[in-house]
């Protein structure tokens, strides 16, 4: 049984103080570790447009994990695709899973300031996209009707819309040996071009196109098909990304996640992994 | 030759249907139809007397069964004979079975109208055989993502079945459904004014709406009547600003009345979900020129097949069941809202589960992050029990993210009915609500009945 479920108090105090009219929230009142440096800046891009598969849970998870790591963080919503994106401000840009139909428009909006976007990526700024929003980072997506939608080309991959949807659990190991679990709802096959590294290697599931590859990563530009939400299900892995983004921004991160902090997520993972192991046995 | 095939299909399927009904009443709702089509692929088009002008399909993510049942009752009350698939057999086989039951041995339709609840994914296939000229789309929302993926995939399927011959009836308060209007010859819209059950999401930084189906910029809901359904507009392109053709106003849930165009109607099922079904049926009924008195009489005495809220008596407690469809956040949110409206101290049983509808089975609980449990949590929940063989911890995590007191949270990682009922009996709270999927409810109900 889980003993320590009380560490959500900070998150919920922050949440209850911030209504929808606020475009930015921070954990200033809840962390002790501002260390005189600035806050980690997370840009939540187009939350209303990229709105499926419980993606907003990822952003809740980012705030919660920052609280546990004592990382001072500000999360800013960026709602309209017509407004210029504050690339100079951001340390991490998060693209929740959205419908494939929106990928082209989002890519256009992000690419309008191409020079700033490229500079952001070059300085190691994080961009994380989940599920169909990965198409925003791809070179292009070929739709079922034969049309081709251009992406940003930040990851060297192409997408091909599938005639049928594939939904299943997913379990993969990243290059640094961390295990990530969740679900996958795949509406397009993902084909990595030569030289483009995947994010991880499949233990269970379909991944990019039924091979052993899952996701893609180049520098700090990351695509994963993992849902769950990805962040709430995989706090340990995401904590590593957040700590790195914070260090790059000059924020000293002194804490790591204790086992107690993520006991409920760890217990959940045990059950889910066993479920997948059973499926592997019965295949 | 084609007539021989048709009659062979008709007689074999009628005999099969009769046989199945003798052996297992209510079973085999699709099989005889599938066989009829196998024998005569153009079976439907060979039926004499089928009139597309008097054929209605009701499709959409949520509410299609209730809207169909309600409309069937309106026809019945008005003395109009309708062929209806009330049992919810909404694939091509089910549609054929419905027609089989209403076709004479001479192959002629015996009813005035055909009213079919139609699975949204199969609408193009069914309409290819039966070119109905009236199609009602209740809404297009997140649902069964393992096969539907994204709402736009369903939007495209429905759109591909529409043409200039179609009069489309759409929920004008649901952006995806409304945007189908431009793909049909005529579009009739219906909606509901904001009312005492309406809500907003202004209290949460994390609340999200949806992309405008026309320009993909964010939609703004002036109020939500159901999650992602309500008066809305797109500030960017103006989509959604037009008035609905049939608009319910003066909605009074306490006295169970609403008005449309100056006429008052009684309605038995006083939840916002049902209200949309009533107004949708009203739009159809008015367009079919059914007299006002018949419509209001039908609304007054309509009894839905399988209500949404049912009870289990177990461990000395009455458990109020709220049905939800897994992977369908709108139905979960509607269930949450009903519980949240009860201010009394309550015990809340949450039974999410692995998904077993299709292969491979999997452990999706992410759709619950599209829901908001905070109003339920604030409504005096003395204890919450999250049970499931696989995803009990995920459900508990969801509750914690919405601020539930961990001291009042029990995680029960099992699906065992006895264990769930035994755990429930430990707490001295008699006001009990259960949200789970239908199969788990049935299993718990069966256990409770056997151990009364």
XYZ file of C-alpha atoms in Angstrom:
735
model
C 0.000 0.000 0.000
C 0.994 3.554 -0.557
C 2.055 5.522 2.506
C 2.782 8.986 1.289
C 0.093 10.537 -0.832
C 0.306 13.966 0.764
C 2.765 15.569 -1.588
C 0.002 16.898 -3.854
C -0.835 19.651 -1.361
C 1.562 22.130 -2.957
C 0.208 21.488 -6.415
C -3.370 21.915 -5.298
C -2.671 25.134 -3.391
C -1.095 26.593 -6.543
C -3.980 25.365 -8.670
C -6.689 26.722 -6.423
C -5.055 30.162 -6.477
C -5.013 30.379 -10.277
C -8.112 30.786 -12.384
C -8.525 30.550 -16.126
C -7.933 34.267 -16.625
C -4.352 33.858 -15.479
C -1.975 33.230 -18.336
C 0.864 32.252 -16.058
C 1.271 30.365 -12.798
C 4.320 29.733 -10.659
C 5.244 27.795 -7.556
C 6.982 30.783 -5.994
C 5.131 30.372 -2.699
C 5.761 26.636 -2.483
C 9.453 26.062 -3.204
C 12.461 27.083 -1.222
C 14.961 26.625 -3.983
C 14.812 29.807 -6.028
C 18.457 30.355 -4.982
C 18.391 33.882 -6.237
C 18.222 32.610 -9.809
C 15.343 32.899 -12.170
C 12.484 30.455 -12.606
C 12.349 27.616 -15.094
C 10.104 28.838 -17.898
C 7.699 26.328 -19.416
C 5.613 27.451 -22.362
C 2.352 25.535 -22.723
C 1.639 26.016 -26.384
C -1.937 26.097 -27.700
C -3.657 24.101 -24.920
C -7.143 24.578 -26.403
C -6.068 23.500 -29.860
C -3.967 20.508 -28.772
C -6.595 19.219 -26.405
C -7.105 15.470 -26.663
C -6.097 12.344 -24.718
C -5.967 14.146 -21.361
C -2.914 16.091 -22.428
C -3.462 18.856 -19.883
C -2.469 16.265 -17.281
C 1.084 16.546 -18.611
C 1.220 20.189 -17.589
C -0.236 19.434 -14.155
C 2.457 16.781 -13.839
C 5.250 19.207 -14.791
C 4.205 21.591 -12.026
C 3.883 18.765 -9.497
C 7.290 17.317 -10.315
C 8.933 20.743 -10.139
C 7.411 21.133 -6.676
C 8.894 17.834 -5.579
C 12.303 18.748 -7.034
C 12.123 22.212 -5.474
C 12.604 23.760 -8.911
C 11.101 27.248 -9.130
C 8.934 27.192 -12.224
C 6.629 29.439 -14.187
C 4.189 27.909 -16.649
C 2.762 30.239 -19.265
C -0.229 29.421 -21.480
C -0.002 30.555 -25.067
C -3.471 30.325 -26.522
C -3.647 32.038 -29.890
C -1.773 30.936 -32.975
C -1.922 34.508 -34.242
C 0.392 35.872 -31.562
C 4.190 35.756 -31.717
C 5.707 33.049 -29.540
C 8.097 34.182 -26.789
C 10.932 31.827 -27.713
C 13.413 34.054 -25.864
C 11.495 33.556 -22.632
C 11.051 29.768 -22.780
C 13.250 26.950 -21.508
C 10.792 24.188 -22.322
C 7.954 24.188 -24.835
C 5.278 21.563 -24.352
C 2.900 20.446 -27.098
C 0.085 18.263 -25.765
C -1.442 15.634 -27.953
C -3.782 17.226 -30.460
C -5.689 16.093 -33.523
C -3.644 15.464 -36.628
C -5.784 18.032 -38.479
C -4.242 20.811 -36.354
C -0.581 19.859 -36.867
C -0.130 21.880 -40.056
C -1.557 25.078 -38.566
C 0.520 24.752 -35.411
C 3.678 24.126 -37.447
C 2.916 27.232 -39.498
C 2.372 29.312 -36.363
C 5.590 28.071 -34.733
C 7.566 28.472 -37.951
C 6.532 32.085 -38.532
C 9.495 33.128 -36.361
C 11.829 30.580 -37.866
C 15.055 32.345 -36.874
C 13.986 32.585 -33.228
C 12.801 28.975 -33.245
C 16.121 27.764 -34.651
C 18.029 29.858 -32.118
C 15.887 28.390 -29.341
C 16.641 24.848 -30.465
C 20.349 25.661 -30.918
C 20.658 26.907 -27.332
C 19.261 23.614 -26.059
C 15.693 24.676 -25.403
C 13.376 21.730 -24.907
C 10.435 21.002 -27.185
C 8.358 18.011 -26.164
C 5.471 16.788 -28.310
C 3.231 13.811 -27.563
C 1.156 11.573 -29.835
C -0.217 13.183 -33.028
C 1.429 16.493 -32.148
C 4.699 14.845 -33.116
C 3.640 15.610 -36.701
C 4.343 19.280 -35.924
C 8.027 18.432 -35.471
C 8.220 16.078 -38.476
C 9.301 17.025 -41.991
C 5.895 16.262 -43.409
C 2.760 14.169 -43.006
C 1.077 12.359 -45.834
C -2.665 12.294 -45.244
C -5.017 9.532 -46.392
C -6.500 11.776 -49.079
C -3.039 12.147 -50.600
C -2.435 15.684 -49.380
C 0.878 16.493 -47.721
C 1.128 18.699 -44.634
C 4.465 20.337 -43.876
C 5.896 20.175 -40.387
C 8.786 22.076 -38.831
C 11.374 19.456 -39.774
C 13.045 19.658 -36.364
C 13.087 15.874 -36.314
C 14.123 13.984 -39.409
C 11.007 11.880 -39.789
C 7.960 11.572 -42.001
C 4.452 10.579 -41.004
C 1.913 8.586 -42.983
C -1.704 8.670 -41.829
C -3.040 5.170 -41.176
C -6.317 3.843 -42.572
C -7.054 2.345 -39.161
C -6.180 3.489 -35.660
C -3.862 1.462 -33.446
C -4.359 1.632 -29.694
C -2.404 -0.287 -27.090
C -0.104 0.011 -24.109
C 3.500 0.969 -24.671
C 6.692 0.289 -22.705
C 10.093 1.384 -23.895
C 13.615 2.019 -22.710
C 15.396 5.295 -23.453
C 19.023 5.540 -24.528
C 20.078 6.241 -20.922
C 18.303 3.104 -19.719
C 15.155 4.605 -18.239
C 11.890 2.783 -18.668
C 8.813 4.678 -19.822
C 5.260 3.319 -19.842
C 1.892 4.538 -21.044
C -0.571 4.123 -23.876
C -0.377 4.738 -27.573
C -3.142 5.898 -29.905
C -1.559 5.903 -33.296
C -3.262 7.511 -36.268
C -0.098 7.703 -38.387
C 2.965 5.577 -38.931
C 6.208 7.326 -38.093
C 9.209 6.698 -40.297
C 12.574 7.925 -39.060
C 15.050 8.900 -41.756
C 18.623 7.624 -41.663
C 20.559 9.284 -38.888
C 17.487 10.245 -36.848
C 17.670 8.533 -33.472
C 14.541 7.190 -31.809
C 13.712 8.248 -28.272
C 13.802 4.671 -27.127
C 13.638 0.979 -27.869
C 10.344 -0.871 -27.546
C 9.903 -3.460 -24.796
C 6.164 -3.838 -25.433
C 3.972 -2.124 -27.977
C 3.996 -0.827 -31.506
C 6.080 2.330 -31.308
C 6.767 4.233 -34.505
C 5.628 1.668 -37.046
C 5.682 -1.771 -35.497
C 9.467 -2.069 -35.323
C 11.551 -1.595 -32.197
C 11.747 2.197 -32.464
C 9.699 4.547 -30.336
C 9.617 8.312 -30.751
C 12.465 10.497 -31.847
C 14.991 12.791 -30.212
C 17.458 15.274 -31.576
C 19.178 17.375 -28.931
C 16.348 18.450 -26.689
C 13.616 18.170 -29.292
C 11.588 15.135 -28.286
C 8.634 13.301 -29.748
C 6.974 10.385 -28.006
C 3.743 8.588 -28.808
C 3.427 7.820 -25.102
C 0.194 8.963 -23.468
C -0.978 8.261 -19.956
C -0.524 11.241 -19.456
C 3.149 10.755 -20.318
C 4.350 13.046 -17.505
C 2.128 11.822 -14.678
C 2.913 8.185 -15.479
C 6.664 8.684 -15.768
C 7.711 11.174 -13.112
C 11.238 9.801 -12.771
C 12.082 10.152 -16.454
C 10.457 13.568 -16.745
C 12.223 14.747 -13.574
C 15.495 14.154 -15.407
C 14.342 16.330 -18.310
C 13.152 19.072 -15.977
C 16.358 19.007 -13.934
C 18.438 19.285 -17.101
C 16.309 22.151 -18.436
C 16.635 23.903 -15.082
C 20.438 23.451 -14.908
C 20.751 24.832 -18.450
C 18.827 27.872 -17.304
C 21.173 28.416 -14.387
C 18.936 26.947 -11.710
C 20.738 24.690 -9.281
C 18.746 21.534 -8.686
C 19.657 19.933 -5.381
C 16.853 17.434 -4.953
C 16.030 14.228 -6.726
C 12.745 12.362 -6.503
C 12.599 10.142 -3.430
C 10.929 6.747 -3.683
C 8.248 8.024 -1.307
C 7.469 10.935 -3.621
C 6.399 8.661 -6.425
C 5.186 5.605 -4.572
C 1.729 5.672 -6.139
C 3.158 6.013 -9.663
C 5.611 3.195 -8.952
C 2.819 0.927 -7.725
C 0.762 1.785 -10.794
C 3.701 0.935 -13.057
C 4.042 -2.508 -11.437
C 0.454 -3.402 -12.269
C 0.622 -1.997 -15.781
C 3.910 -3.755 -16.537
C 2.491 -7.047 -15.277
C -0.502 -6.523 -17.549
C 1.830 -6.031 -20.497
C 3.965 -9.004 -19.504
C 0.838 -11.157 -19.528
C 0.027 -9.943 -23.027
C 3.571 -10.751 -24.141
C 3.281 -14.260 -22.688
C -0.051 -14.890 -24.353
C 1.000 -13.630 -27.748
C -32.178 -13.623 -60.725
C -31.784 -10.654 -58.373
C -35.384 -11.090 -57.107
C -34.700 -14.778 -56.411
C -31.646 -13.822 -54.397
C -33.677 -11.221 -52.544
C -36.483 -13.604 -51.615
C -34.003 -16.295 -50.614
C -32.278 -13.775 -48.345
C -35.602 -12.571 -46.973
C -37.011 -15.997 -46.101
C -33.795 -17.535 -44.782
C -33.115 -14.514 -42.581
C -36.682 -14.317 -41.323
C -36.580 -18.014 -40.375
C -33.170 -17.558 -38.730
C -34.384 -14.508 -36.854
C -37.448 -16.420 -35.654
C -35.274 -19.366 -34.588
C -32.820 -17.229 -32.669
C -35.680 -15.482 -30.948
C -37.076 -18.845 -29.830
C -33.757 -20.079 -28.437
C -32.451 -16.849 -26.956
C -34.825 -13.935 -26.935
C -33.128 -10.660 -27.659
C -29.956 -12.251 -29.045
C -28.815 -12.308 -32.601
C -29.647 -8.725 -33.382
C -27.071 -8.525 -36.190
C -26.620 -12.092 -37.458
C -29.763 -12.588 -39.603
C -29.104 -9.220 -41.226
C -25.500 -10.097 -41.983
C -26.653 -13.338 -43.604
C -29.304 -11.537 -45.677
C -26.611 -9.247 -47.035
C -24.313 -12.158 -47.738
C -27.008 -13.808 -49.854
C -28.126 -10.574 -51.513
C -25.584 -7.759 -51.202
C -28.191 -5.290 -52.493
C -30.854 -6.600 -50.113
C -31.911 -3.207 -48.771
C -32.328 -1.600 -52.167
C -34.554 -4.512 -53.239
C -37.102 -3.860 -50.488
C -40.258 -2.385 -52.010
C -41.717 0.787 -50.561
C -38.539 2.120 -48.938
C -38.668 5.874 -49.248
C -35.478 7.902 -48.559
C -37.690 10.934 -47.868
C -39.197 9.047 -44.938
C -35.988 7.512 -43.656
C -34.063 8.971 -40.715
C -30.636 8.021 -39.401
C -29.576 9.131 -35.935
C -25.855 9.040 -35.361
C -23.168 10.672 -33.200
C -20.981 9.879 -30.220
C -23.426 10.226 -27.340
C -27.213 10.362 -27.117
C -28.118 8.563 -30.319
C -29.997 5.708 -28.594
C -32.041 8.036 -26.406
C -32.808 10.401 -29.294
C -33.867 7.446 -31.465
C -36.034 5.955 -28.725
C -37.633 9.298 -28.022
C -38.313 9.955 -31.702
C -39.801 6.465 -32.042
C -42.134 7.277 -29.178
C -43.138 10.535 -30.851
C -44.001 8.647 -34.054
C -45.953 6.058 -32.117
C -47.886 8.724 -30.235
C -48.688 10.435 -33.528
C -49.964 7.173 -34.997
C -47.120 6.939 -37.489
C -45.827 3.419 -37.970
C -42.037 3.290 -37.783
C -39.409 0.606 -38.310
C -36.938 1.273 -35.492
C -33.837 -0.488 -34.164
C -34.629 0.170 -30.516
C -32.303 -2.549 -29.253
C -29.313 -0.503 -30.322
C -28.189 -2.866 -33.092
C -26.699 -0.036 -35.088
C -24.392 -1.692 -37.596
C -25.452 -2.675 -41.125
C -26.614 -6.120 -39.945
C -28.774 -4.543 -37.251
C -30.318 -2.134 -39.739
C -31.207 -5.029 -42.026
C -32.726 -7.002 -39.139
C -34.926 -4.015 -38.306
C -36.095 -3.852 -41.904
C -36.604 -7.641 -42.026
C -39.010 -7.428 -39.127
C -41.008 -4.793 -40.964
C -41.080 -6.274 -44.435
C -43.956 -8.456 -45.647
C -43.392 -11.858 -47.198
C -43.890 -10.083 -50.499
C -40.838 -7.959 -49.769
C -42.700 -4.694 -49.117
C -42.056 -2.353 -46.199
C -45.061 -2.228 -43.892
C -44.248 1.003 -42.049
C -44.649 4.699 -42.812
C -41.132 5.676 -41.836
C -37.760 4.075 -41.087
C -35.840 5.368 -38.068
C -32.401 3.890 -37.493
C -29.801 4.553 -34.846
C -26.615 4.246 -36.861
C -23.034 3.717 -35.742
C -21.128 6.794 -36.856
C -18.294 4.743 -38.317
C -20.663 2.724 -40.493
C -22.878 5.577 -41.664
C -21.270 5.781 -45.143
C -21.746 2.033 -45.710
C -25.336 2.015 -44.502
C -26.270 5.129 -46.463
C -24.795 3.663 -49.617
C -27.506 0.990 -49.421
C -30.245 3.107 -47.947
C -29.949 6.758 -49.043
C -31.809 8.336 -46.129
C -32.564 11.981 -46.658
C -32.775 12.881 -42.966
C -29.713 12.476 -40.766
C -29.414 13.635 -37.178
C -25.925 14.040 -35.671
C -26.114 14.400 -31.903
C -22.439 15.291 -31.367
C -18.925 14.202 -32.347
C -16.805 13.823 -29.248
C -13.864 11.912 -27.844
C -14.844 8.260 -27.643
C -13.389 4.776 -28.072
C -10.040 6.237 -29.057
C -8.606 2.782 -29.597
C -10.590 2.557 -32.826
C -11.825 6.115 -33.395
C -8.526 7.847 -32.646
C -9.572 11.479 -32.834
C -12.973 13.185 -33.308
C -11.849 14.466 -36.715
C -11.594 10.904 -38.008
C -15.282 10.391 -37.201
C -16.128 13.835 -38.581
C -14.595 12.847 -41.913
C -16.466 9.530 -41.975
C -19.818 11.212 -41.359
C -19.064 14.016 -43.812
C -18.273 11.465 -46.511
C -21.836 10.112 -46.189
C -23.528 13.482 -46.651
C -24.570 15.252 -49.834
C -26.976 17.867 -51.148
C -29.938 15.465 -50.796
C -29.558 15.346 -47.033
C -31.387 17.395 -44.471
C -29.027 17.367 -41.528
C -30.196 17.881 -37.961
C -27.294 18.841 -35.718
C -26.688 19.866 -32.186
C -25.768 23.491 -32.816
C -24.139 23.745 -29.383
C -21.499 21.181 -30.319
C -18.875 22.675 -32.645
C -17.866 19.504 -34.507
C -21.451 18.495 -35.285
C -22.415 22.025 -36.286
C -19.492 22.262 -38.697
C -20.971 19.346 -40.660
C -23.721 21.719 -41.776
C -21.733 22.936 -44.742
C -21.550 19.401 -46.165
C -25.339 18.859 -46.444
C -28.082 20.340 -48.601
C -30.034 21.711 -45.658
C -29.033 22.045 -42.018
C -31.456 22.265 -39.102
C -29.817 23.187 -35.801
C -30.994 22.728 -32.248
C -29.639 23.824 -28.902
C -30.295 24.740 -25.304
C -30.004 28.095 -23.533
C -27.814 28.376 -20.489
C -29.719 27.222 -17.441
C -29.370 26.347 -13.769
C -27.211 23.314 -14.565
C -24.835 25.194 -16.864
C -21.285 25.665 -15.709
C -18.053 27.289 -16.750
C -14.409 26.381 -16.337
C -13.186 29.810 -15.385
C -11.812 28.714 -12.039
C -8.984 26.623 -13.459
C -5.735 27.613 -15.131
C -5.590 24.106 -16.566
C -9.000 24.159 -18.258
C -9.017 23.726 -22.020
C -11.679 24.075 -24.681
C -11.233 22.790 -28.220
C -10.040 23.923 -31.643
C -12.567 25.602 -33.908
C -13.463 23.034 -36.602
C -13.282 25.799 -39.225
C -10.147 27.840 -38.437
C -8.496 25.717 -35.663
C -8.165 28.671 -33.267
C -9.618 28.163 -29.741
C -13.390 27.982 -29.334
C -14.912 29.942 -26.454
C -17.872 28.405 -24.638
C -20.071 31.093 -23.120
C -21.409 28.352 -20.842
C -21.223 24.577 -20.789
C -24.527 22.704 -20.618
C -22.668 19.399 -20.898
C -18.914 19.068 -21.147
C -17.858 20.584 -24.494
C -21.471 21.326 -25.409
C -23.124 24.696 -24.873
C -23.541 28.121 -26.422
C -20.158 28.851 -28.046
C -18.404 31.027 -30.573
C -15.047 31.262 -32.252
C -13.568 34.722 -31.627
C -11.251 34.229 -34.577
C -13.633 33.372 -37.442
C -17.074 33.926 -35.935
C -18.175 30.301 -36.299
C -20.990 29.400 -33.903
C -22.488 32.856 -33.649
C -25.674 32.005 -35.601
C -28.892 31.246 -33.727
C -30.159 27.688 -33.610
C -33.383 26.861 -35.474
C -34.826 25.136 -32.421
C -33.680 26.551 -29.113
C -34.818 25.367 -25.682
C -35.194 28.153 -23.129
C -36.732 28.656 -19.681
C -35.342 25.284 -18.723
C -36.632 24.311 -15.298
C -35.031 21.118 -14.039
C -36.973 21.201 -10.799
C -40.389 21.279 -12.448
C -39.081 19.417 -15.496
C -40.243 21.820 -18.164
C -38.684 23.713 -21.053
C -39.935 25.942 -23.860
C -39.286 26.129 -27.602
C -40.860 28.807 -29.820
C -43.435 29.708 -27.193
C -44.586 26.130 -26.552
C -43.937 24.521 -23.176
C -42.922 20.879 -22.858
C -42.666 18.513 -19.931
C -39.737 16.155 -19.743
C -39.282 13.243 -17.436
C -35.485 12.914 -17.374
C -34.204 16.088 -15.873
C -30.545 16.105 -16.782
C -28.859 18.312 -19.374
C -27.818 15.205 -21.322
C -31.445 14.175 -21.864
C -32.547 17.704 -22.643
C -30.480 17.731 -25.837
C -32.128 14.462 -26.880
C -35.560 16.041 -26.354
C -34.731 19.136 -28.407
C -33.137 17.016 -31.142
C -36.286 14.887 -31.337
C -38.392 18.032 -31.327
C -36.494 19.404 -34.339
C -37.073 16.162 -36.228
C -40.733 15.981 -35.211
C -41.443 19.546 -36.269
C -39.729 19.049 -39.637
C -41.896 15.930 -40.108
C -44.968 18.076 -39.376
C -46.058 16.100 -36.343
C -48.797 18.002 -34.475
C -47.673 19.918 -31.364
C -50.104 18.114 -29.091
C -48.674 14.748 -30.091
C -45.099 15.900 -29.516
C -45.807 17.266 -26.057
C -47.826 14.176 -25.106
C -44.983 11.934 -26.244
C -42.384 13.904 -24.279
C -44.541 13.785 -21.192
C -44.889 10.013 -21.019
C -41.642 8.858 -22.640
C -39.899 6.057 -20.746
C -36.327 5.447 -21.794
C -35.042 1.935 -22.392
C -32.442 1.333 -19.652
C -32.227 4.516 -17.620
C -28.849 6.007 -16.930
C -29.039 5.707 -13.173
C -29.689 2.390 -11.507
C -29.258 1.070 -7.993
C -27.590 -1.891 -6.295
C -28.435 -2.852 -2.735
C -25.376 -4.322 -1.004
C -23.967 -4.443 2.499
C -27.004 -2.608 3.830
C -26.370 0.303 1.464
C -28.007 1.449 -1.730
C -25.387 2.117 -4.364
C -26.487 4.669 -6.943
C -24.957 3.699 -10.237
C -24.010 6.234 -12.871
C -23.184 4.632 -16.149
C -20.171 5.840 -18.049
C -18.504 4.734 -21.208
C -14.808 4.141 -20.783
C -12.675 6.336 -23.058
C -15.545 8.804 -23.263
C -14.757 11.783 -21.016
C -18.084 13.515 -21.644
C -20.046 10.622 -20.123
C -17.667 10.482 -17.160
C -18.039 14.233 -16.652
C -21.834 14.000 -16.810
C -21.743 11.304 -14.122
C -19.364 13.394 -12.000
C -21.671 16.407 -12.277
C -24.698 14.430 -11.065
C -22.815 13.330 -7.938
C -21.456 16.818 -7.376
C -25.019 18.166 -7.234
C -25.693 16.096 -4.092
C -24.438 18.055 -1.064
C -24.931 15.168 1.408
C -21.916 13.263 2.709
C -21.173 10.436 0.317
C -18.953 7.505 -0.451
C -17.652 7.488 -3.995
C -16.696 4.241 -5.714
C -14.604 4.736 -8.835
C -14.067 1.628 -10.943
C -11.954 2.366 -13.975
C -10.700 -0.714 -15.713
C -8.560 -2.021 -18.501
C -10.235 -1.730 -21.913
C -11.434 -5.043 -23.325
C -13.746 -3.941 -26.151
C -11.163 -4.613 -28.859
C -7.850 -6.385 -29.213
C -5.365 -5.746 -27.798
C -6.797 -5.043 -24.360
C -5.077 -2.056 -22.770
C -4.950 0.194 -19.740
C -6.136 3.607 -20.853
C -7.123 5.990 -18.058
C -5.802 9.179 -19.666
C -9.288 10.280 -20.724
C -10.064 11.042 -17.079
C -7.618 13.975 -17.299
C -10.078 15.518 -19.758
C -12.577 15.499 -16.879
C -12.734 17.667 -13.798
C -13.385 15.940 -10.467
C -12.934 19.029 -8.301
C -16.620 19.926 -7.910
C -17.362 16.324 -6.934
C -14.467 16.360 -4.471
C -15.805 19.573 -2.935
C -19.275 18.052 -2.548
C -18.655 16.316 0.795
C -17.039 13.011 -0.178
C -16.340 11.169 3.058
C -14.531 8.314 1.382
C -13.411 7.422 -2.113
C -12.601 3.849 -3.057
C -10.701 3.362 -6.315
C -10.955 -0.262 -7.375
C -9.587 -2.099 -10.383
C -7.508 -5.146 -11.150
C -4.975 -3.092 -13.084
C -5.522 0.654 -12.899
C -6.671 1.365 -9.316
C -3.498 3.364 -8.636
C -3.974 5.417 -11.801
C -7.521 6.281 -10.752
C -6.280 7.274 -7.303
C -3.553 9.413 -8.853
C -6.213 11.198 -10.902
C -8.177 11.980 -7.742
C -5.064 13.303 -5.991
C -4.257 15.610 -8.890
C -7.691 17.162 -8.414
C -7.086 17.678 -4.716
C -8.731 14.736 -3.009
C -7.744 14.261 0.644
C -5.376 11.250 0.681
C -6.564 10.292 4.162
C -10.008 9.585 2.716
C -8.734 7.626 -0.245
C -8.723 3.830 -0.439
C -6.918 2.042 -3.249
C -8.273 -1.424 -3.857
C -6.225 -3.122 -6.577
C -8.750 -5.835 -7.346
C -11.862 -6.426 -9.385
C -13.222 -8.992 -6.973
C -16.869 -8.181 -6.250
C -16.725 -9.520 -2.699
C -13.645 -7.473 -1.864
C -15.304 -4.322 -3.199
C -18.550 -4.869 -1.282
C -16.641 -5.842 1.888
C -14.556 -2.674 1.668
C -17.680 -0.606 1.181
C -19.253 -2.123 4.298
C -16.380 -0.806 6.461
C -17.569 2.780 6.205
C -20.497 4.276 7.993
C -21.742 6.262 4.992
C -24.969 5.157 3.360
C -25.072 7.656 0.515
C -23.034 5.717 -2.045
C -22.325 6.542 -5.685
C -20.639 4.286 -8.188
C -19.045 5.262 -11.497
C -17.847 2.332 -13.536
C -18.436 0.714 -16.904
C -21.573 -1.327 -17.537
C -19.981 -4.773 -17.357
C -18.524 -4.130 -13.897
C -21.832 -2.735 -12.690
C -23.642 -5.855 -13.886
C -21.111 -8.083 -12.181
C -21.439 -6.180 -8.890
C -25.230 -6.166 -9.166
C -25.283 -9.915 -9.739
C -23.006 -10.528 -6.750
C -25.102 -8.258 -4.551
C -28.302 -10.006 -5.605
C -26.844 -13.423 -4.846
C -25.624 -12.336 -1.409
C -28.622 -10.332 -0.202
